[in-house]
Amino acid sequence: MSWDDKLLKQAKKIIKLYPQKRSALGPLLHLAQSKDGYISDDSITVISELVGITEVQVKSVSTFYSMYKQEPTGKYILSVCKSISCEINNSSEVINKVQEFTGLNNNETDEEELFTFEAVECIGACGGAPAVQVNYETVEGVTPENAINLCKWLKETKPEVVVADEMQENFGGIKSFDWAIQDNSGATSTAPGFQTLKTTKVKK
Amino acid sequence: MKETILLTKHMRDNPEESHLIDSYEKNNGYSTAKKTILESSPEKILEEIKASNIRGRGGAGFPTGVKWGFLAEDEDRYLVINADESEPGTFKDRILLERDPHQLIEGIIITCFSANIKEAFIYIRGEYAKPARRVQQAVEQAYQKGYLGKNIFGSEINLDIVVHLGAGAYICGEETALLNSLEGRRGEPRLKPPYFPAVKGLYMKPTLVNNVETISSVPWIIENGGEEYNKLGVEGSTGTRIFSLSGHVNNPGNYEIEMGSSFGEFVETLGGGIRNNKKVKAYIPGGASAPWFRGDQLDIKMTIDDVANNNSMLGSGAVVMMDEDTNLVSAAKSIVSFFAHESCGQCTPCREGTTWLEMILDRIASGRGRTSDMNLLLDVCDNISPGLSWPPKMTTICPLGPSAVSPITSLMNDFRDEVESLIPTKVLL
């Protein structure tokens, strides 16, 4: 078993939330993603034992969903939305600039394992198009220039916690709605930042 | 034209702290749930919901009271909140989750009381990490106060809520796919019958699956009465509804309005008009799955039935405006690519068809189209949805495949010249 005791304890806590063990499979795959940056074969073995299903059943589920990565990812997953509202608001130029800066094609990771780039489908930020997510933290109204500035900032400062509000303030523009509430919580890995997964922290 | 503020009242009045339980309670939050639990009966609640004539806000517009009435008897029954909001153009559940999570929780408490349910799940799409954190924090606060858990509000009733994160799959918005996903399976829609999760749902037990906005409306309906809610809006589309407006408008955003005004009035007043005083070439009335309307159809009324009578759907309430300079072939390609990417792959017409549509549109958009592509597009569409009628006929388990047909029939019916103009005339194959 390659998961340490802390992670296993977390996993067992999650399993207990559900009437049937298998329902925890999704969250456990998020845990695996947060640990290694992708769904490793080791994690598949551990999860199959925890949930009581075969490894191939775990693999079949893990390959269905786009947020479980099958290859190692960078520290930051840059997801630029390309769905309709973003498309008609110049998202293709944002995509071009991010690709130019990172030198990455869709779903590629750079050699330093800093960035993974992906052009993604609708992230529910259509009123703030074009929108970008970094490790599933949303920034809205991102101009092509600010997309580059965001990448540069990530590269230079390498924040441990990725906070939507901080990025929005520095690199965002028009929003889908007034965010109103001050929030310094964010993501600490390439899994979504969420309390139950212990993948979120408040940035001081 | 003005907004009618019910669901977005608390967040507007208390913008900086509307996610906190103290703020919610200061504004009479949870008092309706408490009264319900201690003084009301499940039948009374169901009667109020039926009297309100509220229809589901997820997209299908099924009457909520009827859905609740279907729920079969069983010792184990579940409520699942569908917060997998992924229809392109839609961001109304996001604001309800992010800025007023307690209203949703209060709605869940009342719903579970009415349906005698002891366990509820909130299935939130994985990309909504921040909204999910807010909801989780709110759930924890409600547990601390004794509004969730054992003997809620000092009664004999127990209720648990689990916040569950999805992992990036639009198809999980389809209720049976969502249930599969929540069971730890691939998010593939289930074969019907059984038609209704209310009979066989999560773990094959009776399950209510309701949208975030629907359940967030429950506290207002119970507090003010179903009759009061029924007075708002128009017959068949009662109450208020949060529309997500995006595209080439001056003021994109979420607007809570009574259904019944025209799209044109909505865009001109609340939306602040089209950017740079341009004209509307086409618009989407209810999310990417909905067939488009032309710019000269802005007088259509924003009700479920009016939009349906004009061969489209109000769907998730996502309105996307496209101005006169929009390249509609690229716009259609974006939507078709979406469905090609999100197809679960179970049904051949959808899996293969959406991919072919994407490839054909791609070559037309890049100037490599063939004259024969026009008919080929329609032929592929006809294999996914025979007859290309509305509402669509299906050769697939769920409506995702036919959804990819919508933008193409819109193009072909109303903007055929624009598509043809992109096809080089010398290439005759």
XYZ file of C-alpha atoms in Angstrom:
633
model
C 0.000 0.000 0.000
C 1.567 3.203 -1.112
C -0.843 5.534 0.636
C 0.407 6.711 4.014
C -1.659 6.336 7.172
C -2.895 9.904 7.076
C -4.298 9.532 3.585
C -5.800 6.136 4.369
C -7.499 7.591 7.414
C -8.909 10.353 5.250
C -10.103 7.778 2.722
C -11.871 5.720 5.375
C -13.575 8.834 6.710
C -14.905 9.568 3.251
C -16.137 5.994 2.729
C -18.154 6.268 5.958
C -20.167 9.165 4.532
C -21.967 6.906 2.085
C -24.552 4.132 2.437
C -22.499 2.004 0.040
C -18.710 1.954 -0.166
C -18.531 2.268 -3.912
C -20.104 5.736 -3.806
C -16.805 6.960 -2.324
C -14.964 6.002 -5.508
C -15.204 9.486 -7.038
C -13.873 11.340 -3.989
C -11.134 8.714 -3.501
C -9.976 9.294 -7.073
C -9.832 13.027 -6.274
C -7.642 12.089 -3.275
C -5.376 10.077 -5.565
C -5.178 13.037 -7.945
C -4.211 15.354 -5.084
C -1.491 12.983 -3.933
C 0.368 12.333 -7.206
C -1.050 14.809 -9.713
C -2.582 11.907 -11.612
C -4.247 8.561 -11.022
C -1.269 6.248 -10.526
C -1.426 2.470 -10.788
C -0.581 2.286 -7.094
C -3.569 4.418 -6.223
C -5.813 2.243 -8.358
C -4.699 -0.815 -6.391
C -5.219 0.927 -3.050
C -8.646 2.248 -4.011
C -9.813 -1.097 -5.389
C -8.985 -2.698 -2.041
C -10.607 0.093 -0.026
C -13.835 0.026 -2.003
C -13.927 -3.706 -2.701
C -14.074 -3.663 -6.482
C -11.553 -4.787 -9.096
C -8.713 -2.617 -10.347
C -10.170 -2.567 -13.834
C -13.476 -1.277 -12.468
C -11.616 1.589 -10.795
C -9.690 2.288 -14.002
C -12.881 2.250 -16.051
C -14.416 4.929 -13.850
C -11.237 6.984 -13.598
C -10.889 7.204 -17.392
C -14.479 8.377 -17.838
C -14.111 11.723 -16.084
C -11.924 14.501 -17.440
C -10.703 15.748 -14.041
C -8.954 12.475 -13.233
C -5.690 12.727 -15.130
C -4.149 9.590 -16.550
C -0.686 11.140 -16.974
C 1.352 13.211 -14.509
C 0.341 16.877 -14.555
C 2.148 20.104 -13.749
C 1.779 21.994 -10.479
C -0.874 24.139 -12.164
C -3.548 22.959 -14.563
C -4.447 25.889 -16.813
C -7.954 25.323 -18.158
C -9.148 27.857 -20.707
C -12.834 27.648 -21.558
C -13.768 27.351 -25.226
C -17.542 26.833 -25.027
C -20.060 29.080 -26.747
C -20.103 32.261 -24.620
C -16.322 32.237 -24.323
C -15.906 31.279 -27.997
C -17.847 34.341 -29.160
C -15.895 36.497 -26.696
C -12.464 35.757 -28.123
C -11.393 32.745 -26.058
C -9.424 31.424 -29.029
C -6.990 34.322 -28.628
C -6.611 33.557 -24.916
C -5.906 29.946 -25.830
C -3.316 31.021 -28.418
C -1.499 33.256 -25.944
C -1.407 30.654 -23.193
C -0.157 28.055 -25.677
C 2.465 30.463 -26.950
C 3.678 31.279 -23.453
C 3.778 27.708 -22.217
C 4.711 26.075 -25.529
C 2.088 23.436 -24.853
C -0.513 21.771 -27.006
C -3.841 20.675 -25.578
C -3.483 18.274 -22.621
C 0.306 18.561 -22.517
C 2.581 19.151 -19.535
C 5.883 20.996 -19.685
C 9.197 19.420 -18.752
C 9.549 21.231 -15.424
C 6.089 19.912 -14.554
C 4.926 23.437 -13.814
C 2.023 23.804 -16.257
C -0.518 21.505 -17.822
C -2.580 23.210 -20.492
C -6.087 22.275 -21.556
C -8.835 23.956 -23.589
C -11.967 22.905 -21.718
C -15.719 22.891 -22.074
C -18.041 25.218 -20.167
C -16.944 26.043 -16.611
C -20.057 28.051 -15.718
C -18.511 31.490 -16.014
C -20.311 32.544 -19.194
C -21.204 36.038 -17.979
C -17.502 36.624 -17.346
C -16.288 35.282 -20.658
C -13.585 34.503 -21.529
C -12.835 32.541 -18.390
C -9.895 30.521 -17.139
C -9.378 28.119 -14.257
C -6.144 27.385 -12.451
C -6.499 24.155 -10.502
C -10.267 24.645 -10.746
C -10.218 28.137 -9.253
C -12.055 30.455 -11.646
C -10.833 33.770 -13.056
C -13.310 35.700 -15.194
C -12.988 38.322 -17.913
C -9.413 37.383 -18.799
C -7.910 39.336 -21.701
C -5.213 37.659 -23.822
C -2.611 39.969 -22.236
C -3.759 39.167 -18.731
C -3.718 35.465 -19.506
C 0.017 35.813 -20.133
C 0.453 37.941 -17.015
C -1.325 35.257 -15.007
C 0.988 32.558 -16.365
C 4.046 34.713 -15.654
C 2.890 35.374 -12.118
C 2.307 31.692 -11.465
C 5.746 30.885 -12.858
C 7.497 33.550 -10.798
C 5.726 33.254 -7.472
C 4.664 29.581 -7.572
C 1.869 30.022 -4.995
C 1.175 26.996 -2.797
C -2.476 27.942 -2.511
C -4.256 29.013 -5.690
C -6.932 31.540 -4.729
C -9.666 32.622 -7.158
C -10.177 36.055 -5.591
C -6.485 36.914 -5.666
C -6.200 35.981 -9.352
C -9.437 37.779 -10.188
C -8.206 40.965 -8.568
C -4.924 40.954 -10.449
C -5.771 39.375 -13.785
C -9.559 39.291 -14.122
C -12.138 41.623 -15.601
C -15.879 41.394 -16.099
C -17.557 38.825 -13.813
C -20.643 36.599 -14.163
C -21.969 38.219 -10.995
C -20.713 40.224 -8.017
C -18.604 37.810 -5.936
C -19.249 40.071 -2.922
C -17.857 37.732 -0.249
C -14.184 38.070 0.723
C -12.620 34.643 0.330
C -8.970 33.671 0.588
C -9.523 29.939 0.420
C -8.129 28.073 -2.538
C -6.707 24.869 -3.969
C -3.507 23.201 -2.788
C -3.175 20.603 -5.555
C -4.478 19.658 -8.982
C -7.582 18.178 -7.380
C -10.420 20.620 -6.641
C -9.887 22.447 -3.329
C -12.476 20.962 -0.979
C -12.668 20.479 2.786
C -13.600 16.781 2.759
C -10.588 16.031 0.559
C -8.271 18.258 2.651
C -7.208 19.937 -0.586
C -7.982 23.486 0.445
C -6.286 26.097 2.612
C -6.849 29.710 3.445
C -4.036 31.876 2.124
C -2.682 34.160 4.814
C -38.744 45.830 -16.863
C -37.758 45.047 -13.299
C -36.500 42.039 -11.417
C -38.727 40.284 -8.886
C -36.526 39.373 -5.977
C -37.340 36.216 -4.017
C -34.425 33.782 -4.219
C -31.743 36.419 -4.492
C -33.106 38.656 -1.727
C -30.888 37.577 1.128
C -27.698 37.732 -0.939
C -28.606 41.208 -2.204
C -29.451 42.580 1.225
C -26.358 41.092 2.876
C -23.806 40.858 0.094
C -20.697 40.312 2.194
C -21.981 37.691 4.620
C -24.916 35.996 2.906
C -23.098 32.641 3.090
C -22.974 32.663 6.888
C -25.609 31.074 9.071
C -25.796 34.090 11.418
C -26.706 36.401 8.583
C -29.209 33.916 7.212
C -30.899 33.502 10.593
C -30.964 37.244 11.248
C -33.116 37.463 8.151
C -35.579 34.813 9.343
C -33.607 32.001 7.767
C -34.448 28.470 8.981
C -37.619 29.744 10.663
C -39.723 28.208 7.888
C -37.924 24.872 8.205
C -38.369 24.938 11.983
C -42.088 25.739 11.731
C -42.485 23.031 9.115
C -40.787 20.357 11.177
C -42.572 21.212 14.419
C -46.021 22.218 13.207
C -46.713 21.061 9.651
C -47.325 17.728 7.968
C -45.723 16.148 4.890
C -49.064 16.237 3.057
C -49.514 19.964 3.669
C -46.074 20.722 2.262
C -46.738 18.654 -0.843
C -50.053 20.470 -1.313
C -48.300 23.844 -1.202
C -45.697 22.754 -3.747
C -48.442 21.475 -6.036
C -50.418 24.704 -5.595
C -47.342 26.750 -6.531
C -47.205 25.008 -9.926
C -43.440 25.348 -9.881
C -41.725 23.455 -12.689
C -38.202 22.055 -12.403
C -35.455 24.563 -13.104
C -32.869 22.119 -14.399
C -34.007 22.099 -17.998
C -36.828 19.632 -18.518
C -39.424 21.795 -16.721
C -41.236 18.879 -15.125
C -43.818 19.929 -12.482
C -42.074 19.539 -9.125
C -45.206 18.639 -7.165
C -46.005 15.833 -9.592
C -42.444 14.511 -9.325
C -42.652 14.454 -5.522
C -46.023 12.722 -5.774
C -44.426 9.848 -7.724
C -42.048 8.940 -4.928
C -42.593 5.282 -4.124
C -42.891 3.912 -0.581
C -39.729 2.401 0.837
C -37.801 2.483 4.067
C -34.771 4.010 2.330
C -35.443 6.992 0.130
C -33.032 9.666 -1.000
C -32.956 13.261 -2.151
C -30.251 14.192 -4.631
C -29.692 17.828 -5.497
C -28.478 18.206 -9.047
C -25.782 20.871 -8.851
C -23.931 19.568 -11.894
C -24.671 22.798 -13.719
C -22.782 22.448 -17.014
C -25.094 23.561 -19.810
C -23.069 26.118 -21.775
C -24.416 29.581 -20.987
C -25.698 28.665 -17.524
C -24.314 30.018 -14.241
C -27.409 30.560 -12.094
C -26.945 27.634 -9.708
C -23.391 28.811 -9.140
C -24.605 32.065 -7.575
C -27.149 30.234 -5.392
C -24.484 27.803 -4.156
C -21.809 30.425 -3.670
C -23.825 33.185 -2.137
C -26.828 31.630 -0.414
C -26.075 28.003 0.474
C -28.291 28.071 3.576
C -31.379 28.786 1.493
C -30.669 25.552 -0.387
C -30.136 23.633 2.856
C -33.397 24.977 4.282
C -35.125 23.860 1.073
C -33.588 20.415 1.490
C -34.812 20.155 5.086
C -38.379 21.018 4.082
C -38.293 18.726 1.046
C -36.983 15.780 3.082
C -39.620 16.367 5.737
C -42.339 16.306 3.097
C -40.963 13.172 1.442
C -39.881 11.376 4.629
C -36.250 11.230 3.531
C -33.342 10.872 5.949
C -30.384 11.276 3.644
C -29.686 13.885 0.984
C -26.773 14.344 -1.398
C -25.716 17.546 -3.105
C -23.915 16.545 -6.288
C -21.798 19.540 -7.318
C -19.714 19.543 -10.493
C -16.001 19.231 -9.737
C -15.142 22.517 -11.445
C -17.322 24.353 -8.900
C -14.751 23.966 -6.127
C -15.395 27.357 -4.525
C -19.201 26.982 -4.543
C -18.750 23.474 -3.106
C -16.587 24.810 -0.271
C -19.254 27.370 0.600
C -21.947 24.694 0.658
C -19.801 22.354 2.750
C -19.114 25.154 5.234
C -22.831 25.914 5.405
C -23.684 22.242 5.954
C -21.183 22.103 8.835
C -22.717 25.237 10.395
C -26.198 23.741 10.109
C -25.013 20.551 11.840
C -23.530 22.605 14.686
C -26.837 24.361 15.200
C -28.742 21.075 15.260
C -30.603 21.805 12.041
C -29.041 18.730 10.482
C -28.088 15.416 12.048
C -30.096 13.669 14.734
C -33.363 15.092 16.129
C -33.305 18.223 14.038
C -34.907 21.274 15.674
C -35.488 19.052 18.705
C -37.883 16.787 16.797
C -37.790 13.047 16.241
C -36.526 13.598 12.718
C -33.008 12.829 11.487
C -31.442 14.206 8.339
C -27.933 13.966 6.913
C -26.518 15.870 3.964
C -23.396 14.807 2.056
C -21.755 17.191 -0.403
C -20.386 15.147 -3.293
C -17.979 16.503 -5.922
C -18.254 15.381 -9.522
C -15.225 15.141 -11.763
C -15.902 16.847 -15.045
C -18.693 15.260 -17.061
C -21.618 17.264 -18.488
C -23.609 14.084 -18.960
C -23.910 13.693 -15.178
C -26.512 16.464 -15.333
C -28.804 13.793 -16.808
C -30.431 12.450 -13.682
C -29.812 8.738 -14.167
C -26.187 9.379 -15.193
C -25.836 11.490 -12.056
C -27.130 8.611 -9.935
C -24.683 6.195 -11.580
C -21.900 8.663 -10.896
C -22.965 8.985 -7.263
C -22.882 5.192 -7.014
C -19.221 5.275 -8.093
C -19.814 4.260 -11.688
C -19.208 5.786 -15.097
C -21.642 8.622 -15.650
C -23.672 6.856 -18.301
C -27.422 7.472 -18.489
C -29.485 4.418 -17.561
C -31.712 2.554 -19.962
C -35.388 3.357 -19.444
C -37.611 1.941 -18.042
C -37.599 2.410 -15.108
C -38.414 5.951 -16.220
C -38.433 7.722 -12.912
C -35.751 7.797 -10.196
C -38.714 8.512 -7.900
C -39.497 4.808 -8.316
C -36.021 3.350 -8.810
C -33.154 5.767 -8.290
C -30.034 5.782 -6.142
C -29.148 2.160 -5.226
C -32.447 1.318 -6.985
C -34.318 2.999 -4.121
C -36.939 5.744 -4.585
C -35.047 8.994 -5.130
C -36.002 12.602 -5.744
C -33.590 14.375 -8.066
C -34.134 18.135 -8.088
C -32.242 21.154 -9.350
C -30.571 23.673 -6.998
C -32.857 26.539 -8.033
C -35.993 24.419 -7.626
C -35.151 23.429 -4.057
C -33.897 26.932 -3.222
C -37.422 28.140 -4.091
C -39.035 25.811 -1.557
C -38.526 27.961 1.584
C -40.204 30.985 -0.069
C -43.109 28.874 -1.312
C -43.743 27.328 2.101
C -43.314 30.624 3.953
C -45.633 32.578 1.646
C -47.873 29.785 0.372
C -48.119 28.015 -2.962
C -50.987 30.280 -4.025
C -48.824 33.387 -3.666
C -46.088 31.828 -5.775
C -48.641 30.777 -8.368
C -49.697 34.425 -8.764
C -46.250 35.368 -10.029
C -45.320 34.897 -13.674
C -47.816 33.426 -16.098
C -49.837 30.234 -16.282
C -47.543 27.288 -16.989
C -44.469 29.296 -15.962
C -45.210 30.467 -12.443
C -42.923 32.138 -9.960
C -39.600 33.762 -10.668
C -36.734 32.328 -12.531
C -33.059 33.211 -12.635
C -31.924 33.742 -16.208
C -28.210 33.687 -17.043
C -27.541 36.239 -19.746
C -24.267 36.124 -21.680
C -22.761 36.726 -25.099
C -22.542 40.126 -26.770
C -24.528 42.101 -24.204
C -23.494 45.149 -22.220
C -24.548 43.736 -18.847
C -24.198 39.974 -18.719
C -25.278 38.346 -15.467
C -27.978 36.532 -13.532
C -31.402 38.178 -13.441
C -34.327 36.978 -11.350
C -37.524 37.799 -13.172
C -41.101 36.670 -13.525
C -41.513 34.741 -16.719
C -43.605 36.400 -19.418
C -41.652 39.353 -20.871
C -40.085 39.128 -24.308
C -36.433 38.283 -24.881
C -36.011 41.639 -26.623
C -37.269 43.618 -23.644
C -35.087 41.578 -21.307
C -31.941 42.220 -23.291
C -32.668 45.902 -23.902
C -33.488 46.758 -20.297
C -31.736 44.475 -17.806
C -29.094 43.375 -20.296
C -28.305 46.975 -21.253
C -28.595 46.194 -24.962
C -26.126 44.675 -27.365
C -22.520 45.879 -27.199
C -21.561 48.722 -29.553
C -25.211 49.116 -30.572
C -24.967 46.143 -32.897
C -27.942 44.118 -34.029
C -28.697 40.591 -32.869
C -28.019 38.015 -35.575
C -29.184 35.010 -33.579
C -29.651 34.019 -29.972
C -29.929 30.907 -27.864
C -33.015 30.981 -25.608
C -32.229 28.164 -23.172
C -28.697 26.778 -23.167
C -26.533 25.165 -25.821
C -29.010 22.301 -26.357
C -31.753 24.655 -27.510
C -32.368 25.505 -31.175
C -31.563 29.164 -31.917
C -33.874 32.050 -32.652
C -33.132 34.701 -35.260
C -32.547 38.361 -34.465
C -36.002 39.173 -35.854
C -37.620 36.857 -33.292
C -36.846 38.919 -30.205
C -40.521 39.435 -29.449
C -40.969 35.809 -28.342
C -42.062 35.632 -24.713
C -39.780 34.077 -22.108
C -42.094 31.318 -20.929
C -41.637 27.567 -21.122
C -44.652 27.190 -23.419
C -44.038 30.187 -25.724
C -40.500 29.072 -26.424
C -41.671 25.478 -26.973
C -44.374 26.667 -29.389
C -41.620 28.310 -31.420
C -39.720 25.015 -31.655
C -37.057 25.582 -29.064
C -36.824 25.334 -25.297
C -36.333 27.548 -22.298
C -34.177 24.744 -20.884
C -31.828 25.894 -18.157
C -32.671 29.587 -18.604
C -29.381 30.451 -20.296
C -29.748 33.209 -22.881
C -26.781 33.755 -25.201
C -26.853 36.742 -27.563
C -24.844 36.688 -30.782
C -24.413 39.988 -32.617
C -24.376 40.665 -36.357
C -20.610 40.102 -36.638
C -20.718 36.591 -35.147
C -19.378 33.787 -37.287
C -22.285 31.403 -36.784
C -20.480 28.413 -38.274
C -17.761 28.781 -35.631
C -20.441 29.235 -32.989
C -22.210 26.052 -34.103
C -18.894 24.246 -34.239
C -18.161 25.243 -30.647
C -21.490 23.804 -29.519
C -21.139 20.617 -31.541
C -17.580 20.134 -30.236
C -18.976 20.449 -26.748
C -21.437 17.620 -27.276
C -18.851 15.491 -29.094
C -16.543 15.862 -26.101
C -19.288 15.209 -23.553
C -20.946 12.240 -25.299
C -20.697 9.285 -22.913
C -20.195 6.913 -25.825
C -22.923 4.387 -25.106
C -25.086 5.032 -28.190
C -23.560 4.832 -31.662
C -25.587 7.650 -33.307
C -24.419 10.123 -30.650
C -20.846 8.904 -30.188
C -20.049 8.678 -33.917
C -22.507 11.300 -35.141
C -21.345 14.169 -32.933
C -17.716 13.482 -33.882
C -18.563 13.493 -37.596
C -20.575 16.684 -37.254
C -17.613 18.304 -35.552
C -15.211 17.239 -38.317
C -17.518 18.400 -41.124
C -18.145 21.774 -39.476
C -14.435 22.139 -38.861
C -13.604 21.731 -42.513
C -16.366 24.126 -43.573
C -15.200 26.724 -41.048
C -11.606 26.459 -42.272
C -12.586 26.927 -45.913
C -12.163 23.310 -46.956
C -15.858 22.459 -47.115
C -17.448 20.517 -49.939
C -20.773 21.254 -51.583
C -21.952 17.805 -50.533
C -21.261 18.693 -46.882
C -24.541 20.560 -46.626
C -26.591 17.431 -47.144
C -24.106 15.291 -45.286
C -24.557 17.397 -42.147
C -28.319 16.968 -42.313
C -27.981 13.266 -43.038
C -25.827 12.682 -39.961
C -28.287 14.747 -37.896
C -31.161 12.677 -39.229
C -29.451 9.527 -37.986
C -29.220 10.995 -34.491
C -32.705 12.510 -34.458
C -34.921 11.126 -37.242
C -37.033 13.719 -39.048
C -35.195 16.655 -37.421
C -38.417 17.683 -35.723
C -38.947 19.501 -32.433
C -39.233 18.151 -29.808
C -36.598 15.813 -31.171
C -37.143 12.142 -31.816
C -34.356 10.045 -30.397
C -32.256 7.071 -31.431
C -30.322 7.378 -28.189
C -30.807 6.674 -24.489
C -30.703 10.349 -23.508
C -31.189 13.729 -25.226
C -27.472 14.604 -25.506
C -27.192 13.403 -29.104
C -30.256 15.336 -30.323
C -28.890 18.409 -28.510
C -25.935 18.474 -30.889
C -28.403 18.555 -33.780
C -30.040 21.797 -32.563
C -27.388 24.297 -33.723
C -27.073 22.581 -37.093
C -30.767 22.624 -37.928
C -30.785 26.275 -36.818
C -27.934 27.028 -39.218
C -29.518 25.125 -42.071
C -33.012 26.538 -41.624
C -32.132 30.167 -41.036
C -28.532 30.821 -42.045
C -27.917 28.455 -44.932
C -26.413 31.227 -47.071
C -23.777 31.912 -44.443
C -22.695 28.274 -44.420
C -22.695 28.024 -48.217
C -20.640 31.183 -48.560
C -17.783 29.423 -46.746
C -17.687 26.518 -49.180
C -15.278 27.081 -52.074
C -17.285 26.683 -55.273
C -14.490 25.065 -57.263
C -14.380 21.993 -55.092
C -17.118 19.750 -56.386
C -16.857 16.348 -54.825
